[in-house]
Coordinates of N, CA and C in Angstrom, one line a residue:
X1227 N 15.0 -2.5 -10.0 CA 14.1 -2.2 -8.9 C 12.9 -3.2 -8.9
X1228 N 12.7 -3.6 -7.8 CA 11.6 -4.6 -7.7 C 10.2 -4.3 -7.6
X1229 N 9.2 -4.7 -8.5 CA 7.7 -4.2 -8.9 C 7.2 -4.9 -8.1
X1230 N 6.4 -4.2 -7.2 CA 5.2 -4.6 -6.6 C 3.8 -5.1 -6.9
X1231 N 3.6 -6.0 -7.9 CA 2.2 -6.0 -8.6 C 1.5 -6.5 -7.6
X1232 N -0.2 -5.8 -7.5 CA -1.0 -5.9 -6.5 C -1.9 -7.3 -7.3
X1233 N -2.4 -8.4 -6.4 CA -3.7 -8.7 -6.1 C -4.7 -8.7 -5.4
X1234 N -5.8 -7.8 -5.6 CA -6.6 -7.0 -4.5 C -7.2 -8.1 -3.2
X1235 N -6.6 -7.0 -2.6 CA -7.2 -8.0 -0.6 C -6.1 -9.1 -0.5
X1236 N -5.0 -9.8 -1.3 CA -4.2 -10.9 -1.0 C -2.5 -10.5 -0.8
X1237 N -2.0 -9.7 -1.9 CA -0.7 -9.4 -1.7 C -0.4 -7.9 -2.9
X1238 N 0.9 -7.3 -2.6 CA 2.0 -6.7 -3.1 C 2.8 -7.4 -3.4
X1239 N 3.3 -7.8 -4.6 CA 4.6 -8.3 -4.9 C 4.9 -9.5 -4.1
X1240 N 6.1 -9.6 -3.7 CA 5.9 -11.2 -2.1 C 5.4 -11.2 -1.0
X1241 N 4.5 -9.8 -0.9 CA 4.4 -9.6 0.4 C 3.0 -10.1 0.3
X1242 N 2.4 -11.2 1.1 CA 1.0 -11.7 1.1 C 0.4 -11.3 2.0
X1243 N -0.5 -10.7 2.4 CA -1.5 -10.5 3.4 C -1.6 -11.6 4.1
X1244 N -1.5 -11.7 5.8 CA -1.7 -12.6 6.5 C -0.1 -13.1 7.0
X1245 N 0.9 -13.1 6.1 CA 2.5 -13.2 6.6 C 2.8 -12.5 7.7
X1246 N 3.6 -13.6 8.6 CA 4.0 -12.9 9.5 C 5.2 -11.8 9.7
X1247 N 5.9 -10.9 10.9 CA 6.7 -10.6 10.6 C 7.9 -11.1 10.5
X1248 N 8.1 -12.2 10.8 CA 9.4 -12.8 10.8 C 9.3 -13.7 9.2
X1249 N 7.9 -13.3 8.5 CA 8.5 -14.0 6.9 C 8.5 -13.1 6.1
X1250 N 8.1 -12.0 6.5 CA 8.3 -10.6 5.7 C 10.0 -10.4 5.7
X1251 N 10.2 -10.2 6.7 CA 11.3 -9.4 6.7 C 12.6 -10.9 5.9
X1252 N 12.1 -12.0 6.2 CA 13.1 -12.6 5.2 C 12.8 -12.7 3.7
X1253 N 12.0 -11.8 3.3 CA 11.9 -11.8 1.5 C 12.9 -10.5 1.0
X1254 N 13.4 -9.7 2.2 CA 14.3 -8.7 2.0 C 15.7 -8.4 2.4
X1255 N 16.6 -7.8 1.3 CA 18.0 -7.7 2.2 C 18.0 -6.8 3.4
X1256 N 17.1 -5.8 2.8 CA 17.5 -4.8 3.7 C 16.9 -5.1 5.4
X1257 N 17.3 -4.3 6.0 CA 16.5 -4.3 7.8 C 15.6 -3.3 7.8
X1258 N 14.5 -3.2 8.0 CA 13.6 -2.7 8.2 C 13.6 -1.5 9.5
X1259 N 13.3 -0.5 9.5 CA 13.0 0.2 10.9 C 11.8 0.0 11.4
X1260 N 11.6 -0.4 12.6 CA 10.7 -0.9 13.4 C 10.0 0.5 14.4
X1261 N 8.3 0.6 14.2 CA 8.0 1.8 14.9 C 6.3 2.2 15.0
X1262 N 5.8 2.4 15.5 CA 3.9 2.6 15.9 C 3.9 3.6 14.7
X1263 N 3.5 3.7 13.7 CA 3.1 4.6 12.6 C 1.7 5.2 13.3
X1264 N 1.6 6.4 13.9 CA 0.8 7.4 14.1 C 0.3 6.8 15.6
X1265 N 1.3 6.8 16.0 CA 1.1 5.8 18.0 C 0.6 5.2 17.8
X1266 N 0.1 4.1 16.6 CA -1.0 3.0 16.8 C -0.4 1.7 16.4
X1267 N -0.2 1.9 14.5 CA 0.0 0.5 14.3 C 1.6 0.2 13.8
X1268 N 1.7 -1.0 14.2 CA 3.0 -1.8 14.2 C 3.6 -1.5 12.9
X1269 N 4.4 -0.9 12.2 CA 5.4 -0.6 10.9 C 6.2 -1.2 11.0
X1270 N 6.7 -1.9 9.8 CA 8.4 -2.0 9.7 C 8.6 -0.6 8.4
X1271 N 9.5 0.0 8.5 CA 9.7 0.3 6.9 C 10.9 0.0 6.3
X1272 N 11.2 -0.1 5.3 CA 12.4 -0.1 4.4 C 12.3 0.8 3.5
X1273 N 13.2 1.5 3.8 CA 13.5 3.3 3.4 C 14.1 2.2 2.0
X1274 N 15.3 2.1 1.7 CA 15.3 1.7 -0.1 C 14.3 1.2 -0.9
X1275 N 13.5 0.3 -0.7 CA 12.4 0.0 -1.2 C 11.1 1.0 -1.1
X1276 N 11.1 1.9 -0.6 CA 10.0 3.1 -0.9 C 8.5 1.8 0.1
X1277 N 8.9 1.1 1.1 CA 7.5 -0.1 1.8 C 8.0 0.2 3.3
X1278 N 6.5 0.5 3.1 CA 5.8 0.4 5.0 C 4.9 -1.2 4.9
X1279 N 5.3 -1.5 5.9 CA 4.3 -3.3 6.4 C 3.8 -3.0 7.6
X1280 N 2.4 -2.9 7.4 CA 1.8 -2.7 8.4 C 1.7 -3.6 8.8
X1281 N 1.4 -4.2 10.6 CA 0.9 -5.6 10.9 C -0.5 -5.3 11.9
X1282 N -0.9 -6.6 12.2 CA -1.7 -6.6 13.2 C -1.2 -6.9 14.5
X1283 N -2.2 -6.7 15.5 CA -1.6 -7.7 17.1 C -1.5 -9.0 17.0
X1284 N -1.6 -9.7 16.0 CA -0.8 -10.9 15.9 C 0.4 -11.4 15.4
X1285 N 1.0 -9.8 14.8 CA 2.1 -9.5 14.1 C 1.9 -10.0 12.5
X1286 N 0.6 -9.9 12.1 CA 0.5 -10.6 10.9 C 0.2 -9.0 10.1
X1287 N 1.0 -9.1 8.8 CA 0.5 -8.4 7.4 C -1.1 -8.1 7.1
X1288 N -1.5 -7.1 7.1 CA -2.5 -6.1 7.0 C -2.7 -5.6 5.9
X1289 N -1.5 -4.3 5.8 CA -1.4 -3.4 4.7 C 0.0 -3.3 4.3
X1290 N -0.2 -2.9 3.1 CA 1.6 -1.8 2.8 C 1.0 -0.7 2.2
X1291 N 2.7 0.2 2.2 CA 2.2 1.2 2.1 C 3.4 1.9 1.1
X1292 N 3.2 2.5 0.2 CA 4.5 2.7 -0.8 C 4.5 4.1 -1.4
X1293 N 5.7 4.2 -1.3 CA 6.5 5.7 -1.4 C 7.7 5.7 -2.6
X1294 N 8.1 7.2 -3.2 CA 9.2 6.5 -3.6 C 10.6 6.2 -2.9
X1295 N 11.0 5.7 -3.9 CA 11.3 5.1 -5.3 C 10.5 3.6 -5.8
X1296 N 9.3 3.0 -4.5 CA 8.5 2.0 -5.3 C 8.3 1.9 -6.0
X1297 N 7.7 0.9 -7.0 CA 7.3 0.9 -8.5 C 6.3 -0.6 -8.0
X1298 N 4.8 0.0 -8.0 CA 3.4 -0.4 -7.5 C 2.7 -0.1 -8.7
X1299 N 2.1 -1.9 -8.7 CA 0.9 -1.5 -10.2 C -0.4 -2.3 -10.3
X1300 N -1.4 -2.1 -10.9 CA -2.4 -2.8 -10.7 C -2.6 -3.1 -12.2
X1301 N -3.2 -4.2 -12.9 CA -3.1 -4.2 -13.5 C -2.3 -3.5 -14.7
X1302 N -1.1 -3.6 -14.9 CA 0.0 -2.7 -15.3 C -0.1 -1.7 -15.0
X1303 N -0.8 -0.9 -14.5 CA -0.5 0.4 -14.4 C 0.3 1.3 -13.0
X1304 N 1.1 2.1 -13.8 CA 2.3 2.4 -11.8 C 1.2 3.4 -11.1
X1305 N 0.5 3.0 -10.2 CA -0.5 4.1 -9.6 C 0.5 5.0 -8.7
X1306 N 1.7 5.1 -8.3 CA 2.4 5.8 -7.3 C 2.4 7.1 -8.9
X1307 N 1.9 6.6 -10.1 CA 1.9 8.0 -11.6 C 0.7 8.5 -11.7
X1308 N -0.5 8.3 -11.2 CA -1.3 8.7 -11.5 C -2.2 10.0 -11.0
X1309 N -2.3 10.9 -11.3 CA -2.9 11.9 -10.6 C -4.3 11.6 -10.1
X1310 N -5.0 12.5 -9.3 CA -5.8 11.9 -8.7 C -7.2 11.5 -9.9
X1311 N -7.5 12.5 -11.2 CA -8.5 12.5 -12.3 C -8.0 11.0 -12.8
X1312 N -6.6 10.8 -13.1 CA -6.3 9.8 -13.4 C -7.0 8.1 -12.9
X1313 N -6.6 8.2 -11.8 CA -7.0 7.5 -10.7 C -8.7 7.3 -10.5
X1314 N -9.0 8.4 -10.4 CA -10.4 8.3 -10.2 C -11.1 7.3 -11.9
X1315 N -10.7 8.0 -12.8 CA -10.6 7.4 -14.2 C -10.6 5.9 -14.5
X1316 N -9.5 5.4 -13.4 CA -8.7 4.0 -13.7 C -9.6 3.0 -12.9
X1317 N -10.4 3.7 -11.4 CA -10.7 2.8 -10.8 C -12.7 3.3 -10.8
X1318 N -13.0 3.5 -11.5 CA -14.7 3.9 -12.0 C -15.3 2.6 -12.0
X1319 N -15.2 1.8 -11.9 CA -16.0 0.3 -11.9 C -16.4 0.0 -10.5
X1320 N -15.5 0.7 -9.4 CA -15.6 1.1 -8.3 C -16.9 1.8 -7.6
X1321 N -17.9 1.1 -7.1 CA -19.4 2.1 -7.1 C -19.0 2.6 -5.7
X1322 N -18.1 1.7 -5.3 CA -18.0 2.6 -3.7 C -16.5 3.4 -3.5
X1323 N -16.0 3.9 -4.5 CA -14.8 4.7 -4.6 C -14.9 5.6 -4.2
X1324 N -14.2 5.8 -2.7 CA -14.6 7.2 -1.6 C -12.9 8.0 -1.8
X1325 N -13.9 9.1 -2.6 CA -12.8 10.7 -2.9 C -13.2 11.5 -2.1
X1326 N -11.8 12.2 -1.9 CA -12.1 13.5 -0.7 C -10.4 13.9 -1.4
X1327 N -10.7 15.6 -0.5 CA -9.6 16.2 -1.4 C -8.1 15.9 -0.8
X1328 N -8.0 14.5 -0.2 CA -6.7 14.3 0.3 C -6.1 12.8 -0.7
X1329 N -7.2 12.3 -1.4 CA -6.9 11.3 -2.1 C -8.3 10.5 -2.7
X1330 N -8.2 9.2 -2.3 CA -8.7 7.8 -2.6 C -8.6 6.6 -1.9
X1331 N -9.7 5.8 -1.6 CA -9.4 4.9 -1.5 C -10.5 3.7 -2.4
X1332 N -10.4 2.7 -2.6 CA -10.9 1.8 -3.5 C -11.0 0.2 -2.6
X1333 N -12.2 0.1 -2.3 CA -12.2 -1.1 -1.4 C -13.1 -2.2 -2.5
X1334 N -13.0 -2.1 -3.6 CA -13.6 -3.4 -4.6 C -12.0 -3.3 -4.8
X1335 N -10.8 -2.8 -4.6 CA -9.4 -3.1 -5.2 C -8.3 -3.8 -3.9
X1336 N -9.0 -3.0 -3.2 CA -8.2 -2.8 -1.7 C -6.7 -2.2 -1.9
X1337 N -7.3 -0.9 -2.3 CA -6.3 0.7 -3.0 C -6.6 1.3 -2.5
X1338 N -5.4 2.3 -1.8 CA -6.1 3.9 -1.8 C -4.8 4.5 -2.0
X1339 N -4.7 6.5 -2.2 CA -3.6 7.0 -2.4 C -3.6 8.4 -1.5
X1340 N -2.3 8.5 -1.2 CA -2.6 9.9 -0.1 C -1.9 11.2 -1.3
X1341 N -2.6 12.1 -1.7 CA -2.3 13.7 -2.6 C -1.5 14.8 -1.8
X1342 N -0.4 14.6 -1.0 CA -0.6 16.2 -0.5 C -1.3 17.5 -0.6
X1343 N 0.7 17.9 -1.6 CA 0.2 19.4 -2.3 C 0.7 18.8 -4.3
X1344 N 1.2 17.4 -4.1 CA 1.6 17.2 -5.1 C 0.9 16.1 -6.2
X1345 N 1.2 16.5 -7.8 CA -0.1 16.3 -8.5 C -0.4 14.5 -8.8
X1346 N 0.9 13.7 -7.9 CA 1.4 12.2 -8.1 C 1.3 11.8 -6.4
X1347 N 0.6 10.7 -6.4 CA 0.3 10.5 -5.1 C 1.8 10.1 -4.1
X1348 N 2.1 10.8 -2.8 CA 2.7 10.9 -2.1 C 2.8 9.2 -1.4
X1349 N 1.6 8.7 -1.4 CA 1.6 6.9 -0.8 C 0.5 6.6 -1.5
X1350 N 1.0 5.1 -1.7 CA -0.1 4.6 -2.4 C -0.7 3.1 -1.0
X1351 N -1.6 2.7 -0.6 CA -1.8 2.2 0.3 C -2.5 0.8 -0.5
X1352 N -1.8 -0.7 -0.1 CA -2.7 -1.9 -0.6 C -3.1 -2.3 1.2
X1353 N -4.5 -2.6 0.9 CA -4.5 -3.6 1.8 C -5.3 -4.9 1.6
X1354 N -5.5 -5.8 2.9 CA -6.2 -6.9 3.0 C -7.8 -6.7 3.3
X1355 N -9.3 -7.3 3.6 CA -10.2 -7.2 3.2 C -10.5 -7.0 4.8
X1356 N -11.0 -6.2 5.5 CA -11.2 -5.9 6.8 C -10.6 -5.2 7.6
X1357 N -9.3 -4.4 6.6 CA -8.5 -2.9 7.5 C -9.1 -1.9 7.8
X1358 N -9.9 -1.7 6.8 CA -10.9 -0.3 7.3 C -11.6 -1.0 8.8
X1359 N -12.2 -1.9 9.0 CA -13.5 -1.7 9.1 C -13.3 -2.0 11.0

């Protein structure tokens, strides 16, 4: 299975922030499904790989977004394992680490994770430096 190791605000694995979609989708076998993730923004996903690629209106890489069976890590560690105490634990250097009871996100990392009802994050979200804002 292929590991996604993050560099905060630049990339997942080969996926670089700023790639277009026609060089994303050639770092992969699979085909992607193509679709407005919440009527808004541009997705591809690849259901085997456990990756959402978010784009912009220039069709360029934003975010991803990972589910399982991904295997996503930041400094070694697989955050799609970490419970939220965990998490909160891991990323504490973070002065602006905004918790709420649905998750995390970490913008000194450009991390966040969505909790359902379950105690291992449901998505773990990388992005590039300007998605929130």
């Amino acid at each position: 299975m292929l590991e996604f190791i993050i560099t905060p605000h630049t990339s997942a694995g080969p996926v670089l922030f700023g790639l277009t979609r026609s060089d994303i989708r050639a770092l992969f076998e699979y085909e992607p499904e193509q679709f407005l993730r919440g009527g808004e923004e541009d997705t591809d996903f690849y259901n085997p790989l456990g990756l959402f690629v978010i784009y912009d209106t220039d069709q360029k890489c934003v975010a991803v977004e990972f589910t399982g069976p991904a295997h996503v890590s930041l400094n070694g560690v697989q955050l799609l394992e970490l419970s939220k105490k965990e998490a909160t634990a891991f990323f504490n250097t973070d002065q602006e680490l905004d918790r709420d009871a649905s998750g995390y996100t970490s913008y000194q990392y450009g991390v966040g994770a969505y909790y359902e009802k379950h105690k291992k994050p449901e998505t773990v979200i990388v992005f590039a430096r300007g998605y929130y804002d």
